[in-house]
Amino acid sequence: MTVRNIASICNMGTNASALEKDIGPEQFPINEHYFGLVNFGNTCYCNSVLQALYFCRPFRENVLAYKAQQKKKENLLTCLADLFHSIATQKKKVGVIPPKKFISRLRKENDLFDNYMQQDAHEFLNYLLNTIADILQEEKKQEKQNGKLKNGNMNEPAENNKPELTWVHEIFQGTLTNETRCLNCETVSSKDEDFLDLSVDVEQNTSITHCLRDFSNTETLCSEQKYYCETCCSKQEAQKRMRVKKLPMILALHLKRFKYMEQLHRYTKLSYRVVFPLELRLFNTSSDAVNLDRMYDLVAVVVHCGSGPNRGHYITIVKSHGFWLLFDDDIVEVGMQMIVSERSGAETVFWDVCVWTFSKVGLFSHNLT
């Protein structure tokens, strides 16, 4: 443990009392806990994502429910459940917790995170959600196999063996449809693709709404890019576009801040200001979209402070019970001013949001907003 970590734990009483004072005893949410996380050298990327997920109510509830199940062999999800349970059952309202067990397990399971270099928060989010989904699917598969052994039914059709959807999919999964229209015969073909988070390109002086519209812009395939049309049995000019077919309960939206520059032979950061709303309406949905409720509330942002992917610092700002709170590793502060500053596109030299989480409007209405 570093000197900074020891100092943060020693000072947590001061930070805690300041936060409680800022919120006020009458306004402080009942049964809520605001705990900073100790940084183990380079783990701000992890801490920032964990805070965003902790304050995503359906995710937190499912993780805590997993903790309440019978004892399981240690994995990344059991370590996450232990961490969330430790926060949720604290006697104090605010403080600092070292997520040592979770970090150790993460580094043990994936070499990418087993070093002291700065990591990408979005890459970690993607890895964590997919790993949890894999763990849950494997457990369901084992339960099925054990049930078959007991019932003596080992010859079920193959389609019954495909992975089941988990609560991770129920919360975060949406569906994109890739539509291609042949300009010769007008035949439209489509292919669906599921996602747990949506990555979009970023431009200078733009907005989230603009980025999403660019994501769904129609692209013409011509010259060497011509499309092979099954109906025409030949390559033809075509138009291609991407649409959201199924909207997720929680939309994790990632801006591609880091771009590989051929002339530099390395990734560089696109430090563009992007205006974002506290409420987001998704327009780029397909005509047969399953869910027509397109309004989302902003509930968390992950911010990268620094000049490149391998340097800098991550923080998170979350909305909880109507309060905007800043989580900067072990430090927790009321953070509404930072949200307003970022949202208005004000000049804040090194502060760039890279991941947003939006929830369906009304989802947290009786608890977290």
CSV table of C-alpha atoms in Angstrom, one decimal:
chain,number,residue,atom,x,y,z
A,1,MET,CA,0.0,0.0,0.0
A,2,THR,CA,1.4,3.4,-1.0
A,3,VAL,CA,1.9,6.4,1.2
A,4,ARG,CA,-1.0,8.1,-0.7
A,5,ASN,CA,-3.3,5.1,0.2
A,6,ILE,CA,-2.4,5.2,3.8
A,7,ALA,CA,-2.9,9.0,3.9
A,8,SER,CA,-6.3,8.6,2.3
A,9,ILE,CA,-7.5,6.2,4.9
A,10,CYS,CA,-6.2,8.3,7.7
A,11,ASN,CA,-8.0,11.3,6.2
A,12,MET,CA,-11.3,9.6,5.4
A,13,GLY,CA,-12.9,11.0,8.6
A,14,THR,CA,-12.3,14.5,7.4
A,15,ASN,CA,-13.5,13.8,3.9
A,16,ALA,CA,-16.6,11.9,5.3
A,17,SER,CA,-17.6,14.7,7.6
A,18,ALA,CA,-17.2,17.3,4.8
A,19,LEU,CA,-19.4,15.3,2.5
A,20,GLU,CA,-22.1,14.7,5.1
A,21,LYS,CA,-22.0,18.4,5.9
A,22,ASP,CA,-22.4,19.3,2.2
A,23,ILE,CA,-25.4,17.1,1.7
A,24,GLY,CA,-26.9,17.8,5.0
A,25,PRO,CA,-28.3,15.4,7.7
A,26,GLU,CA,-31.9,15.8,6.6
A,27,GLN,CA,-31.2,15.3,2.9
A,28,PHE,CA,-28.7,12.4,3.3
A,29,PRO,CA,-30.4,9.3,1.7
A,30,ILE,CA,-31.5,6.6,4.1
A,31,ASN,CA,-29.7,3.2,3.6
A,32,GLU,CA,-27.2,4.8,1.1
A,33,HIS,CA,-23.4,4.7,1.4
A,34,TYR,CA,-20.9,6.9,-0.3
A,35,PHE,CA,-17.5,5.2,-0.1
A,36,GLY,CA,-14.3,6.1,-2.0
A,37,LEU,CA,-12.0,3.3,-3.3
A,38,VAL,CA,-8.3,3.1,-2.6
A,39,ASN,CA,-6.1,3.4,-5.7
A,40,PHE,CA,-3.5,0.6,-5.9
A,41,GLY,CA,-1.0,2.5,-8.0
A,42,ASN,CA,-2.9,2.7,-11.3
A,43,THR,CA,-6.4,1.4,-10.6
A,44,CYS,CA,-8.4,4.7,-11.1
A,45,TYR,CA,-9.7,3.2,-14.4
A,46,CYS,CA,-11.2,0.3,-12.3
A,47,ASN,CA,-12.4,2.5,-9.4
A,48,SER,CA,-14.2,4.9,-11.8
A,49,VAL,CA,-16.1,2.1,-13.5
A,50,LEU,CA,-17.0,0.3,-10.3
A,51,GLN,CA,-18.5,3.4,-8.8
A,52,ALA,CA,-20.6,4.0,-12.0
A,53,LEU,CA,-21.8,0.4,-11.7
A,54,TYR,CA,-22.5,0.5,-8.0
A,55,PHE,CA,-24.9,3.4,-8.5
A,56,CYS,CA,-26.6,1.6,-11.4
A,57,ARG,CA,-29.4,0.2,-9.2
A,58,PRO,CA,-30.5,-2.9,-11.2
A,59,PHE,CA,-26.8,-3.9,-11.5
A,60,ARG,CA,-26.1,-3.4,-7.8
A,61,GLU,CA,-29.2,-5.3,-6.8
A,62,ASN,CA,-28.3,-8.3,-8.9
A,63,VAL,CA,-24.7,-8.3,-7.7
A,64,LEU,CA,-25.9,-8.2,-4.1
A,65,ALA,CA,-28.5,-11.0,-4.8
A,66,TYR,CA,-25.6,-13.1,-6.2
A,67,LYS,CA,-23.8,-12.5,-2.9
A,68,ALA,CA,-26.8,-13.8,-1.0
A,69,GLN,CA,-26.8,-17.2,-2.9
A,70,GLN,CA,-25.0,-20.3,-1.6
A,71,LYS,CA,-21.2,-20.1,-1.4
A,72,LYS,CA,-19.5,-20.3,-4.7
A,73,LYS,CA,-16.0,-20.8,-5.9
A,74,GLU,CA,-14.1,-17.5,-6.0
A,75,ASN,CA,-14.2,-15.7,-9.3
A,76,LEU,CA,-14.4,-12.0,-10.4
A,77,LEU,CA,-18.1,-11.8,-9.7
A,78,THR,CA,-17.8,-13.2,-6.2
A,79,CYS,CA,-15.1,-10.7,-5.5
A,80,LEU,CA,-17.3,-7.9,-6.9
A,81,ALA,CA,-20.2,-9.1,-4.8
A,82,ASP,CA,-18.1,-9.1,-1.7
A,83,LEU,CA,-17.0,-5.5,-2.4
A,84,PHE,CA,-20.5,-4.2,-3.1
A,85,HIS,CA,-21.8,-6.0,0.1
A,86,SER,CA,-19.0,-4.5,2.1
A,87,ILE,CA,-20.0,-1.0,1.0
A,88,ALA,CA,-23.8,-1.6,1.4
A,89,THR,CA,-23.5,-2.9,4.9
A,90,GLN,CA,-21.1,-0.3,6.4
A,91,LYS,CA,-22.2,1.2,9.6
A,92,LYS,CA,-20.8,4.6,8.5
A,93,LYS,CA,-22.5,6.6,5.7
A,94,VAL,CA,-19.3,7.6,4.1
A,95,GLY,CA,-15.6,6.5,4.1
A,96,VAL,CA,-13.0,4.7,2.1
A,97,ILE,CA,-12.7,1.0,1.2
A,98,PRO,CA,-9.7,-0.8,-0.3
A,99,PRO,CA,-10.9,-3.1,-3.2
A,100,LYS,CA,-7.8,-5.3,-2.7
A,101,LYS,CA,-9.5,-8.7,-3.2
A,102,PHE,CA,-11.2,-7.6,-6.4
A,103,ILE,CA,-8.0,-6.0,-7.9
A,104,SER,CA,-6.0,-9.1,-7.0
A,105,ARG,CA,-8.5,-11.3,-8.8
A,106,LEU,CA,-8.7,-9.1,-11.8
A,107,ARG,CA,-4.9,-9.1,-12.2
A,108,LYS,CA,-4.8,-12.8,-11.7
A,109,GLU,CA,-7.5,-13.5,-14.4
A,110,ASN,CA,-6.3,-11.0,-17.1
A,111,ASP,CA,-2.6,-10.2,-17.9
A,112,LEU,CA,-3.8,-7.0,-19.5
A,113,PHE,CA,-4.6,-5.5,-16.1
A,114,ASP,CA,-1.6,-7.2,-14.3
A,115,ASN,CA,0.8,-4.3,-14.4
A,116,TYR,CA,1.1,-0.7,-13.1
A,117,MET,CA,0.4,1.0,-16.4
A,118,GLN,CA,-2.7,3.2,-17.0
A,119,GLN,CA,-5.5,1.1,-18.5
A,120,ASP,CA,-8.6,2.1,-20.5
A,121,ALA,CA,-11.8,2.4,-18.4
A,122,HIS,CA,-14.0,1.4,-21.4
A,123,GLU,CA,-11.9,-1.7,-22.1
A,124,PHE,CA,-12.3,-2.7,-18.4
A,125,LEU,CA,-16.0,-2.1,-18.4
A,126,ASN,CA,-16.4,-4.2,-21.5
A,127,TYR,CA,-14.3,-7.0,-20.0
A,128,LEU,CA,-16.1,-6.9,-16.7
A,129,LEU,CA,-19.6,-7.1,-18.2
A,130,ASN,CA,-18.6,-9.9,-20.5
A,131,THR,CA,-16.8,-11.9,-17.8
A,132,ILE,CA,-19.8,-11.6,-15.5
A,133,ALA,CA,-22.1,-12.8,-18.3
A,134,ASP,CA,-19.8,-15.7,-19.0
A,135,ILE,CA,-19.7,-16.7,-15.3
A,136,LEU,CA,-23.5,-16.6,-15.1
A,137,GLN,CA,-24.0,-18.5,-18.3
A,138,GLU,CA,-21.5,-21.2,-17.2
A,139,GLU,CA,-23.3,-21.6,-13.9
A,140,LYS,CA,-26.7,-22.0,-15.7
A,141,LYS,CA,-25.2,-24.5,-18.0
A,142,GLN,CA,-23.8,-26.5,-15.0
A,143,GLU,CA,-27.2,-26.4,-13.3
A,144,LYS,CA,-28.9,-27.7,-16.5
A,145,GLN,CA,-26.4,-30.5,-16.8
A,146,ASN,CA,-26.8,-31.5,-13.1
A,147,GLY,CA,-30.6,-31.5,-13.7
A,148,LYS,CA,-30.3,-33.7,-16.7
A,149,LEU,CA,-28.1,-36.2,-14.7
A,150,LYS,CA,-30.7,-36.3,-12.0
A,151,ASN,CA,-33.6,-36.8,-14.5
A,152,GLY,CA,-31.6,-39.1,-16.8
A,153,ASN,CA,-32.3,-36.9,-19.8
A,154,MET,CA,-29.0,-36.2,-21.6
A,155,ASN,CA,-30.4,-36.1,-25.1
A,156,GLU,CA,-32.0,-32.7,-25.3
A,157,PRO,CA,-32.0,-30.9,-28.7
A,158,ALA,CA,-28.9,-28.8,-29.5
A,159,GLU,CA,-30.8,-25.6,-29.6
A,160,ASN,CA,-31.6,-26.0,-25.9
A,161,ASN,CA,-27.8,-25.8,-25.2
A,162,LYS,CA,-27.2,-22.3,-26.5
A,163,PRO,CA,-26.2,-19.8,-23.8
A,164,GLU,CA,-29.1,-18.2,-21.9
A,165,LEU,CA,-29.5,-14.5,-21.4
A,166,THR,CA,-28.4,-13.3,-18.0
A,167,TRP,CA,-29.3,-10.3,-15.9
A,168,VAL,CA,-26.3,-8.5,-17.5
A,169,HIS,CA,-28.0,-8.8,-20.9
A,170,GLU,CA,-31.3,-7.8,-19.4
A,171,ILE,CA,-29.8,-4.6,-18.1
A,172,PHE,CA,-27.2,-3.5,-20.8
A,173,GLN,CA,-27.9,-5.4,-24.0
A,174,GLY,CA,-29.4,-3.7,-27.0
A,175,THR,CA,-29.5,-4.7,-30.6
A,176,LEU,CA,-28.2,-3.0,-33.7
A,177,THR,CA,-29.5,-3.8,-37.2
A,178,ASN,CA,-27.2,-3.3,-40.2
A,179,GLU,CA,-29.3,-2.5,-43.2
A,180,THR,CA,-28.0,-2.6,-46.8
A,181,ARG,CA,-30.1,-1.6,-49.8
A,182,CYS,CA,-29.0,-2.6,-53.3
A,183,LEU,CA,-29.3,0.5,-55.5
A,184,ASN,CA,-30.0,-1.8,-58.5
A,185,CYS,CA,-32.8,-4.0,-57.4
A,186,GLU,CA,-33.8,-2.1,-54.2
A,187,THR,CA,-33.6,-5.3,-52.1
A,188,VAL,CA,-32.9,-4.6,-48.4
A,189,SER,CA,-30.9,-7.1,-46.4
A,190,SER,CA,-30.4,-6.7,-42.7
A,191,LYS,CA,-28.2,-8.3,-40.0
A,192,ASP,CA,-28.7,-7.9,-36.3
A,193,GLU,CA,-25.9,-7.5,-33.8
A,194,ASP,CA,-26.2,-7.4,-30.0
A,195,PHE,CA,-24.2,-4.9,-27.9
A,196,LEU,CA,-23.5,-4.3,-24.2
A,197,ASP,CA,-22.1,-0.8,-24.8
A,198,LEU,CA,-22.3,1.4,-27.8
A,199,SER,CA,-19.1,3.0,-29.2
A,200,VAL,CA,-19.4,6.2,-31.4
A,201,ASP,CA,-16.8,8.4,-33.1
A,202,VAL,CA,-16.1,11.9,-31.7
A,203,GLU,CA,-15.6,15.2,-33.6
A,204,GLN,CA,-14.5,18.7,-32.5
A,205,ASN,CA,-17.2,21.0,-31.1
A,206,THR,CA,-20.1,18.5,-31.3
A,207,SER,CA,-22.8,16.9,-29.1
A,208,ILE,CA,-23.8,13.4,-28.1
A,209,THR,CA,-26.9,13.7,-30.2
A,210,HIS,CA,-24.8,14.6,-33.2
A,211,CYS,CA,-22.4,11.7,-32.6
A,212,LEU,CA,-25.3,9.3,-32.5
A,213,ARG,CA,-26.7,10.7,-35.7
A,214,ASP,CA,-23.3,10.4,-37.4
A,215,PHE,CA,-23.2,6.8,-36.2
A,216,SER,CA,-26.4,6.1,-38.2
A,217,ASN,CA,-25.5,8.1,-41.3
A,218,THR,CA,-26.2,6.4,-44.6
A,219,GLU,CA,-23.0,5.2,-46.3
A,220,THR,CA,-22.8,4.6,-50.1
A,221,LEU,CA,-20.8,1.5,-51.2
A,222,CYS,CA,-19.3,2.1,-54.6
A,223,SER,CA,-16.2,1.5,-56.7
A,224,GLU,CA,-14.0,-1.0,-54.9
A,225,GLN,CA,-16.4,-1.0,-51.9
A,226,LYS,CA,-19.4,-2.4,-54.0
A,227,TYR,CA,-21.8,-4.8,-52.2
A,228,TYR,CA,-22.4,-8.3,-53.5
A,229,CYS,CA,-26.2,-8.5,-53.9
A,230,GLU,CA,-27.6,-12.1,-53.5
A,231,THR,CA,-30.6,-11.1,-55.6
A,232,CYS,CA,-28.6,-9.6,-58.5
A,233,CYS,CA,-25.9,-12.2,-58.1
A,234,SER,CA,-23.3,-9.5,-58.7
A,235,LYS,CA,-21.5,-6.6,-57.1
A,236,GLN,CA,-23.7,-3.5,-57.0
A,237,GLU,CA,-23.6,0.0,-55.6
A,238,ALA,CA,-25.6,0.0,-52.3
A,239,GLN,CA,-26.4,2.1,-49.3
A,240,LYS,CA,-25.6,1.0,-45.8
A,241,ARG,CA,-26.8,2.3,-42.5
A,242,MET,CA,-26.8,1.2,-38.8
A,243,ARG,CA,-29.9,1.5,-36.6
A,244,VAL,CA,-30.7,0.7,-33.0
A,245,LYS,CA,-33.4,-2.1,-33.2
A,246,LYS,CA,-33.7,-2.8,-29.5
A,247,LEU,CA,-33.0,-0.3,-26.8
A,248,PRO,CA,-31.2,-1.4,-23.6
A,249,MET,CA,-32.5,-0.7,-20.1
A,250,ILE,CA,-29.2,1.0,-19.3
A,251,LEU,CA,-27.3,2.6,-22.3
A,252,ALA,CA,-23.5,2.6,-21.8
A,253,LEU,CA,-22.3,5.0,-24.4
A,254,HIS,CA,-18.6,5.2,-25.2
A,255,LEU,CA,-16.8,8.0,-27.1
A,256,LYS,CA,-13.8,6.9,-29.1
A,257,ARG,CA,-11.4,9.3,-27.5
A,258,PHE,CA,-8.2,7.4,-28.4
A,259,LYS,CA,-7.3,7.2,-32.1
A,260,TYR,CA,-4.3,5.5,-33.7
A,261,MET,CA,-2.2,8.0,-35.7
A,262,GLU,CA,-0.2,6.3,-38.5
A,263,GLN,CA,2.3,9.1,-38.7
A,264,LEU,CA,3.1,8.9,-35.0
A,265,HIS,CA,2.8,5.1,-34.7
A,266,ARG,CA,0.8,5.4,-31.5
A,267,TYR,CA,-2.6,6.3,-30.1
A,268,THR,CA,-3.3,9.9,-29.3
A,269,LYS,CA,-6.2,11.4,-27.4
A,270,LEU,CA,-9.0,13.5,-29.1
A,271,SER,CA,-9.5,16.1,-26.4
A,272,TYR,CA,-12.7,17.5,-28.0
A,273,ARG,CA,-15.5,19.1,-26.0
A,274,VAL,CA,-18.7,17.3,-26.5
A,275,VAL,CA,-21.9,18.8,-25.2
A,276,PHE,CA,-24.2,16.3,-23.6
A,277,PRO,CA,-27.8,16.4,-22.2
A,278,LEU,CA,-29.1,15.4,-18.8
A,279,GLU,CA,-31.9,13.8,-20.8
A,280,LEU,CA,-31.2,11.9,-24.1
A,281,ARG,CA,-33.7,10.9,-26.8
A,282,LEU,CA,-32.5,8.3,-29.2
A,283,PHE,CA,-33.7,9.1,-32.7
A,284,ASN,CA,-31.6,6.6,-34.7
A,285,THR,CA,-33.9,3.6,-34.2
A,286,SER,CA,-35.1,1.3,-36.9
A,287,SER,CA,-38.6,1.3,-38.2
A,288,ASP,CA,-39.3,-2.0,-36.4
A,289,ALA,CA,-37.7,-1.0,-33.1
A,290,VAL,CA,-39.0,-3.3,-30.3
A,291,ASN,CA,-39.1,-0.5,-27.7
A,292,LEU,CA,-40.5,2.9,-28.6
A,293,ASP,CA,-39.7,4.4,-25.2
A,294,ARG,CA,-36.5,6.3,-26.3
A,295,MET,CA,-36.0,8.8,-23.4
A,296,TYR,CA,-33.0,8.3,-21.2
A,297,ASP,CA,-31.7,10.1,-18.0
A,298,LEU,CA,-28.0,10.7,-17.5
A,299,VAL,CA,-26.9,8.7,-14.4
A,300,ALA,CA,-23.1,8.6,-14.5
A,301,VAL,CA,-20.1,9.8,-16.5
A,302,VAL,CA,-16.6,8.5,-16.5
A,303,VAL,CA,-14.0,11.2,-17.2
A,304,HIS,CA,-10.4,10.8,-18.4
A,305,CYS,CA,-8.0,13.6,-17.3
A,306,GLY,CA,-4.8,13.5,-19.3
A,307,SER,CA,-3.2,13.7,-22.7
A,308,GLY,CA,-3.1,10.0,-23.8
A,309,PRO,CA,-4.3,6.5,-23.2
A,310,ASN,CA,-1.3,5.4,-21.2
A,311,ARG,CA,-1.2,8.4,-18.9
A,312,GLY,CA,-3.7,10.5,-17.0
A,313,HIS,CA,-6.4,9.8,-14.4
A,314,TYR,CA,-10.0,8.6,-14.3
A,315,ILE,CA,-12.8,9.9,-12.1
A,316,THR,CA,-16.6,9.3,-12.1
A,317,ILE,CA,-19.5,11.6,-11.5
A,318,VAL,CA,-22.8,9.8,-10.5
A,319,LYS,CA,-26.3,10.8,-9.8
A,320,SER,CA,-27.8,9.3,-6.6
A,321,HIS,CA,-31.1,10.4,-5.0
A,322,GLY,CA,-31.0,13.7,-6.9
A,323,PHE,CA,-27.4,14.5,-5.9
A,324,TRP,CA,-24.4,14.6,-8.3
A,325,LEU,CA,-21.4,13.1,-6.6
A,326,LEU,CA,-17.7,13.1,-7.7
A,327,PHE,CA,-15.8,10.0,-7.0
A,328,ASP,CA,-12.0,10.5,-7.4
A,329,ASP,CA,-10.5,7.2,-6.0
A,330,ASP,CA,-10.7,7.7,-2.1
A,331,ILE,CA,-12.2,11.2,-2.4
A,332,VAL,CA,-16.0,11.7,-2.6
A,333,GLU,CA,-17.5,15.2,-3.1
A,334,VAL,CA,-20.7,16.8,-4.2
A,335,GLY,CA,-20.0,17.3,-7.9
A,336,MET,CA,-22.9,19.2,-9.6
A,337,GLN,CA,-20.7,22.1,-10.7
A,338,MET,CA,-18.5,19.7,-12.7
A,339,ILE,CA,-21.5,18.3,-14.5
A,340,VAL,CA,-22.7,21.8,-15.4
A,341,SER,CA,-19.2,22.8,-16.6
A,342,GLU,CA,-18.8,19.7,-18.8
A,343,ARG,CA,-22.4,19.9,-20.1
A,344,SER,CA,-22.0,23.5,-21.2
A,345,GLY,CA,-18.8,22.8,-23.1
A,346,ALA,CA,-16.8,25.2,-20.9
A,347,GLU,CA,-13.0,25.2,-21.2
A,348,THR,CA,-11.7,22.6,-18.7
A,349,VAL,CA,-8.3,21.9,-20.1
A,350,PHE,CA,-7.8,18.2,-19.3
A,351,TRP,CA,-11.3,17.0,-18.5
A,352,ASP,CA,-13.0,14.8,-21.1
A,353,VAL,CA,-15.9,12.4,-20.6
A,354,CYS,CA,-15.3,9.1,-22.3
A,355,VAL,CA,-18.1,6.9,-21.0
A,356,TRP,CA,-21.7,7.9,-20.2
A,357,THR,CA,-24.4,5.7,-18.7
A,358,PHE,CA,-28.0,6.6,-19.3
A,359,SER,CA,-31.1,4.9,-17.8
A,360,LYS,CA,-34.6,4.6,-19.2
A,361,VAL,CA,-36.6,7.6,-17.9
A,362,GLY,CA,-38.3,6.7,-14.6
A,363,LEU,CA,-36.2,3.6,-14.0
A,364,PHE,CA,-34.6,5.0,-10.8
A,365,SER,CA,-37.5,7.3,-9.9
A,366,HIS,CA,-38.4,5.7,-6.6
A,367,ASN,CA,-34.8,5.3,-5.4
A,368,LEU,CA,-31.7,6.7,-7.0
A,369,THR,CA,-32.9,10.0,-8.5
